[in-house]
XYZ file of C-alpha atoms in Angstrom:
460
model
C 66.188 89.762 108.264
C 68.331 92.094 110.312
C 68.339 89.924 113.437
C 71.676 88.417 112.423
C 73.292 91.867 112.688
C 72.043 92.840 116.124
C 74.967 91.403 118.111
C 77.865 92.178 115.791
C 79.008 95.605 116.915
C 78.891 97.966 119.871
C 79.586 101.406 118.358
C 81.289 104.193 120.184
C 79.383 107.326 121.143
C 79.642 110.290 118.797
C 79.361 113.614 120.563
C 78.169 116.840 118.998
C 78.227 120.387 120.263
C 75.681 122.972 119.170
C 76.157 126.710 119.465
C 73.797 129.632 118.890
C 73.627 130.893 115.278
C 74.606 134.421 114.249
C 71.933 136.957 113.196
C 70.551 136.056 109.735
C 71.509 138.229 106.755
C 68.986 139.888 104.486
C 67.179 137.547 102.122
C 67.078 138.703 98.482
C 63.725 138.728 96.658
C 62.526 135.394 95.293
C 62.679 135.140 91.483
C 59.428 134.177 89.716
C 61.208 131.227 88.079
C 60.688 129.080 91.176
C 57.049 130.073 91.728
C 55.632 126.653 90.893
C 58.047 124.840 93.185
C 57.543 127.434 95.895
C 53.875 126.466 96.019
C 54.847 123.223 97.694
C 55.073 121.625 101.078
C 58.273 122.070 103.091
C 58.614 118.623 104.634
C 60.616 117.975 107.756
C 61.794 114.524 108.795
C 63.447 113.950 112.161
C 66.836 112.370 112.709
C 67.510 110.591 115.980
C 70.789 110.154 117.792
C 71.971 107.056 119.628
C 69.921 108.054 122.686
C 66.763 108.100 120.529
C 66.461 111.876 120.842
C 65.561 114.094 117.896
C 68.749 116.056 117.218
C 68.371 117.007 113.560
C 65.830 117.491 110.798
C 66.028 116.885 107.079
C 64.106 119.544 105.163
C 62.929 118.838 101.638
C 60.500 120.381 99.172
C 58.039 117.728 98.122
C 57.070 117.466 94.466
C 53.351 117.421 93.603
C 52.139 113.868 93.010
C 51.637 114.328 89.216
C 55.345 115.142 88.964
C 56.308 111.803 90.527
C 55.665 110.061 87.200
C 58.161 112.346 85.462
C 61.846 111.278 85.478
C 63.821 113.307 88.011
C 65.814 115.358 85.489
C 68.523 117.874 86.354
C 66.503 121.046 85.589
C 63.507 119.962 87.684
C 65.777 118.826 90.495
C 67.509 122.212 90.508
C 64.130 123.943 90.446
C 62.978 122.247 93.630
C 66.378 122.649 95.270
C 66.080 126.371 94.533
C 62.652 126.412 96.153
C 64.041 124.585 99.204
C 66.704 127.232 99.728
C 64.209 130.079 99.303
C 61.868 128.426 101.787
C 64.674 127.858 104.255
C 66.167 131.335 103.920
C 62.797 132.953 104.568
C 61.687 130.641 107.385
C 63.974 132.296 109.952
C 64.686 129.132 111.897
C 66.984 130.712 114.480
C 65.409 128.866 117.407
C 65.584 125.522 115.621
C 69.190 126.022 114.525
C 70.225 127.037 118.031
C 69.581 123.502 119.243
C 69.504 121.163 116.243
C 71.133 120.378 112.942
C 69.234 120.862 109.695
C 70.169 118.804 106.628
C 69.371 120.309 103.217
C 69.761 118.073 100.117
C 71.231 120.197 97.326
C 73.453 119.979 94.270
C 76.829 121.644 93.895
C 75.082 124.366 91.849
C 73.960 125.736 95.210
C 77.068 127.914 94.934
C 75.270 129.970 92.286
C 72.088 130.354 94.302
C 71.315 133.991 95.248
C 69.924 132.911 98.637
C 73.136 131.129 99.652
C 74.587 134.263 101.210
C 71.423 134.616 103.323
C 71.681 131.128 104.816
C 73.037 130.721 108.328
C 76.042 128.418 108.383
C 76.103 127.113 111.936
C 74.242 123.811 112.271
C 73.224 123.900 108.591
C 74.435 120.740 106.843
C 74.415 120.852 103.051
C 73.839 117.321 101.812
C 75.472 117.189 98.385
C 72.904 114.833 96.905
C 73.825 115.129 93.215
C 76.282 116.717 90.784
C 74.740 118.636 87.903
C 77.486 117.753 85.416
C 76.981 114.013 85.707
C 76.968 111.185 88.241
C 78.050 112.209 91.738
C 81.811 112.439 92.038
C 82.781 113.148 88.414
C 85.115 116.001 87.581
C 87.069 118.621 89.460
C 84.031 120.900 89.745
C 82.592 118.891 92.606
C 85.778 118.920 94.677
C 86.330 122.633 94.053
C 82.709 123.458 94.883
C 82.676 121.480 98.117
C 85.959 123.080 99.116
C 84.438 126.504 98.604
C 81.341 125.622 100.663
C 83.612 124.481 103.485
C 85.478 127.777 103.300
C 82.141 129.603 103.618
C 81.534 127.803 106.924
C 78.944 125.186 105.954
C 79.027 121.622 107.221
C 78.796 119.044 104.462
C 77.322 115.574 104.094
C 77.411 113.133 101.221
C 76.674 109.514 100.455
C 79.318 106.880 101.015
C 79.343 106.103 97.279
C 80.555 109.640 96.638
C 83.554 109.148 98.885
C 84.438 105.953 97.062
C 84.562 107.854 93.775
C 87.002 110.521 94.982
C 89.196 109.963 98.044
C 89.832 113.713 98.425
C 86.218 114.350 99.388
C 86.575 112.460 102.673
C 88.504 115.368 104.163
C 85.722 117.816 103.246
C 82.643 116.054 104.614
C 81.410 116.136 108.201
C 78.751 113.405 107.899
C 78.633 110.233 105.828
C 75.199 109.119 104.617
C 74.488 105.434 104.087
C 71.262 104.349 102.386
C 70.531 101.546 104.853
C 67.088 100.971 103.376
C 68.587 99.996 100.019
C 71.287 97.635 101.286
C 70.909 93.965 102.140
C 72.287 93.032 105.593
C 75.629 91.634 104.323
C 76.196 94.728 102.169
C 75.320 97.075 105.040
C 77.773 95.259 107.274
C 80.484 95.444 104.608
C 79.934 99.203 104.175
C 80.085 99.742 107.927
C 83.336 97.824 108.258
C 84.956 99.637 105.352
C 83.996 103.094 106.605
C 84.832 102.304 110.221
C 88.315 101.324 109.148
C 88.952 104.427 107.032
C 86.838 107.187 108.559
C 86.074 106.213 112.134
C 86.009 109.866 113.257
C 83.267 110.790 110.764
C 79.673 110.388 112.086
C 77.601 108.073 109.905
C 73.893 108.636 109.206
C 71.673 105.645 108.457
C 69.208 106.904 105.850
C 65.788 105.477 104.952
C 65.513 103.219 107.985
C 61.904 102.218 107.603
C 61.236 99.689 110.364
C 62.320 99.184 113.961
C 64.299 95.985 113.411
C 66.487 97.783 110.879
C 66.915 100.676 113.305
C 68.082 98.322 116.071
C 70.582 96.722 113.700
C 71.970 100.084 112.575
C 72.170 101.286 116.144
C 74.438 98.356 117.008
C 76.705 99.356 114.152
C 78.719 102.588 114.093
C 75.851 104.871 113.080
C 75.438 108.153 114.942
C 72.142 109.399 113.453
C 69.071 107.603 112.112
C 66.591 108.815 109.487
C 63.482 107.162 108.107
C 59.934 106.026 108.691
C 60.837 103.773 111.625
C 59.803 106.522 114.048
C 56.189 106.108 112.993
C 56.160 102.306 112.963
C 53.481 100.570 114.999
C 54.361 97.472 116.945
C 52.178 94.455 117.565
C 49.518 95.153 120.162
C 49.612 92.973 123.262
C 46.273 91.830 124.650
C 47.414 91.652 128.272
C 49.089 95.050 128.602
C 48.337 96.824 131.866
C 48.738 100.603 132.150
C 51.334 101.371 134.864
C 49.938 102.935 138.076
C 51.731 106.267 137.596
C 50.154 106.650 134.137
C 46.749 105.803 135.600
C 47.306 108.589 138.143
C 48.300 110.965 135.330
C 45.128 110.076 133.403
C 42.991 110.695 136.482
C 44.660 114.087 136.834
C 44.045 114.846 133.152
C 40.382 113.953 133.473
C 40.044 116.195 136.525
C 41.734 119.077 134.727
C 39.419 118.541 131.793
C 36.422 118.933 134.137
C 37.894 122.233 135.414
C 38.141 120.683 138.880
C 39.063 122.805 141.879
C 42.703 123.118 143.015
C 41.847 120.959 146.034
C 40.605 118.097 143.843
C 43.549 118.435 141.469
C 45.954 118.266 144.391
C 44.166 115.161 145.665
C 44.479 113.486 142.261
C 48.179 114.356 142.057
C 48.862 112.897 145.514
C 47.569 109.517 144.238
C 51.162 109.080 143.069
C 53.710 111.119 145.085
C 56.103 111.109 142.141
C 53.573 113.270 140.257
C 53.853 115.857 143.002
C 57.647 115.796 142.930
C 57.702 116.153 139.166
C 55.143 118.939 139.156
C 57.145 120.934 141.712
C 60.332 120.265 139.761
C 58.721 121.534 136.576
C 57.250 124.707 138.046
C 60.595 125.532 139.675
C 62.574 124.903 136.489
C 64.442 127.786 134.831
C 61.755 127.964 132.137
C 59.363 129.686 134.567
C 61.950 132.130 136.001
C 60.483 132.259 139.483
C 61.991 134.692 141.967
C 61.558 132.198 144.792
C 60.819 128.452 144.718
C 57.272 127.133 145.043
C 57.004 124.303 147.545
C 53.210 124.097 147.973
C 51.356 121.823 145.538
C 48.183 123.913 145.383
C 50.236 127.033 144.749
C 52.054 125.271 141.923
C 48.740 124.188 140.391
C 47.365 127.712 140.623
C 50.538 129.151 139.100
C 50.507 126.791 136.114
C 46.795 127.124 135.381
C 44.601 124.465 133.828
C 45.968 124.678 130.274
C 49.660 124.471 131.182
C 48.955 121.808 133.795
C 47.114 119.737 131.180
C 50.045 119.956 128.783
C 52.492 118.998 131.507
C 50.411 116.058 132.739
C 50.099 114.828 129.163
C 53.884 114.466 129.042
C 53.731 111.896 131.810
C 51.865 109.559 129.492
C 54.923 109.583 127.211
C 57.541 108.898 129.866
C 58.696 105.889 131.836
C 59.639 105.966 135.479
C 62.386 103.391 135.114
C 65.033 103.374 132.347
C 64.580 99.635 131.834
C 60.890 100.210 131.020
C 61.586 102.909 128.453
C 60.659 102.165 124.862
C 63.406 103.072 122.371
C 61.030 105.431 120.569
C 59.707 107.158 123.689
C 61.406 110.515 123.086
C 60.575 110.544 119.374
C 56.943 109.557 119.941
C 56.543 112.208 122.608
C 57.900 114.905 120.332
C 55.842 113.758 117.333
C 52.655 113.762 119.390
C 53.313 117.221 120.825
C 54.240 118.655 117.425
C 51.006 117.222 116.013
C 48.941 118.788 118.765
C 50.665 122.171 118.592
C 50.469 122.256 114.779
C 46.724 121.600 114.852
C 46.224 124.199 117.571
C 48.213 126.822 115.652
C 46.498 126.102 112.353
C 43.072 126.662 113.884
C 44.196 130.164 114.874
C 41.293 132.565 115.095
C 38.974 130.212 113.185
C 37.979 128.395 116.365
C 37.280 129.468 119.939
C 39.977 128.806 122.521
C 38.207 125.753 123.956
C 38.150 124.041 120.554
C 41.794 124.888 119.940
C 42.603 123.141 123.223
C 40.628 120.134 122.025
C 42.685 120.072 118.817
C 45.856 119.947 120.892
C 44.411 117.007 122.839
C 43.422 115.197 119.622
C 46.925 115.576 118.220
C 48.658 114.376 121.375
C 46.335 111.451 122.043
C 46.488 110.313 118.417
C 49.649 108.392 119.373
C 48.469 107.113 122.745
C 47.897 103.619 121.338
C 51.633 103.342 120.658
C 52.535 104.598 124.094
C 50.189 102.168 125.839
C 50.829 99.327 123.331
C 47.103 98.715 122.994
C 44.338 99.471 120.532
C 43.083 103.040 120.346
C 39.548 102.200 121.603
C 40.976 100.432 124.634
C 43.489 103.207 125.341
C 40.789 105.878 125.207
C 38.660 104.002 127.739
C 40.929 105.514 130.379
C 40.035 109.104 129.450
C 36.998 111.293 129.883
C 36.893 113.173 126.592
C 34.371 115.241 124.605
C 32.515 113.384 121.866
C 34.214 115.405 119.099
C 37.640 114.384 120.388
C 36.809 110.679 120.493
C 35.068 110.865 117.097
C 38.212 112.359 115.550
C 40.456 109.731 117.140
C 38.299 106.668 116.574
C 36.196 107.448 113.500
C 38.208 110.218 111.806
C 34.950 112.162 111.745
C 33.749 115.533 112.982
C 35.160 119.021 112.819
C 38.539 118.072 114.298
C 39.217 115.147 111.950
C 40.561 117.141 108.943
C 43.149 118.793 111.194
C 44.365 115.431 112.472
C 44.443 113.943 108.982
C 46.368 116.987 107.763
C 48.947 116.617 110.542
C 49.438 112.948 109.650
C 49.667 113.745 105.919
C 52.353 116.334 106.672
C 54.450 113.693 108.405
C 54.157 111.432 105.353
C 54.798 114.198 102.831
C 51.693 113.410 100.785
C 51.397 116.739 98.980
C 48.131 115.960 97.215
C 46.462 115.025 100.509
C 48.052 118.035 102.222
C 46.626 120.441 99.646
C 43.148 118.888 99.848
C 43.056 118.791 103.651
C 44.552 122.265 104.030
C 41.786 123.636 101.822
C 39.205 121.771 103.918
C 40.635 123.508 106.980
C 40.562 126.876 105.214
C 44.314 127.270 104.670
C 46.944 127.156 101.944
C 50.363 125.509 101.862
C 52.074 128.680 103.094
C 50.033 128.526 106.316
C 50.767 124.804 106.684
C 54.508 125.419 106.295
C 54.450 128.285 108.763
C 52.540 126.349 111.426
C 54.804 123.314 111.019
C 57.896 125.444 111.626
C 56.290 127.223 114.585
C 55.323 123.875 116.101
C 58.891 122.590 115.697
C 60.301 125.658 117.400
C 57.676 125.499 120.155
C 58.649 121.951 121.054
C 62.222 123.102 121.635
C 61.084 125.411 124.401
C 58.867 122.678 125.766
C 61.606 120.031 125.673
C 63.108 121.097 128.990
C 59.753 120.687 130.706
C 59.341 117.340 129.000
C 62.605 116.115 130.467
C 61.618 117.412 133.887
C 58.250 115.692 133.635
C 59.797 112.436 132.589
C 62.631 112.319 135.111
C 62.399 110.516 138.400
C 65.521 111.671 140.155
C 67.510 114.894 140.378
């Protein structure tokens, strides 16, 4: 139904600069009043920019499923908002905030929260999602509170309906949120035109974009960021898809690494596609490895990286296109989601599994999205790999020792708290461990992102 919107607008680019955050202040002790909400899953949902790169995350505290049947009253909403701030203040997300924005949905009562003084301000966006004294926008309290938050150094976001209720708020907000998932195409277009005319310098965020067609429509409008389930959408599988030669070469290299092949054989596999060699040398000579002198010999580069790091790097090639015209709009987001899945599963296993099984968990997580990358069914995609039986069982049958970890990673992305609790227990962990490993995986991918870009680039 959004096809009629796809050719209406060509929005201008919205640029954003990100600076390193200051050292975090001391976090005060958590009051027992939020204990029940604290025992909850800290969900993160990515936000993409116009280049389809993950540039921000929305963090929320998910309510247990039994609470979903209860009307979302002010006291319970404040309770979970309190828990969100305690979670966030204690998570110490310096690495994440150094490179990305984080949106936190709160009410204006956040001003009274004892953890507010412990929150970093740079790259933290407080989404004023409700007003405790009534519908959003009523009374002077909201304007005064938002003014005070701005004075404290926080960035602010609010829904476009809020701006319509009080014109003064437009000067206070940095981001305008539009619930694209709730609006019919004509209404979405009308909102875009109205805001573009009044507030063209304010970046707009399309919220709750739940399928790719809607994302494409919003992208052609003046939206700067995109939030919703569209990142995880599966497209129709084509029966005649052929895996590109460079990805075939990458798979052959992965299979050789998996067999612990000799450096000579690995070099031979890499030379099957000379661009693999160029990318490998570019990666190993990137600033991330801090070499004193460049490595120009392929075998030396392979020996320096080692089998594990080489496997991770080669995996990235499966999520990258050689030519920009061949690139899927979701390529960057899929790559990050797959790597976060794999790293989360690897971290969660911790000391419970030997190193070889932890590596297999990483592989399961990454390859769990290979059907999207190859645009083919999972059984057909896995025909190209030489994998242990437990890995294929987890991917194809959701069975075996690795399956609960994969199901837990997928449940975390969907925010299904009941499933998360059950699967975490099956893996021998609680929600605190799940939250910690999710955050560590998010921060790990930031350090890995530079290598991902090197692996996926053809020139330069």
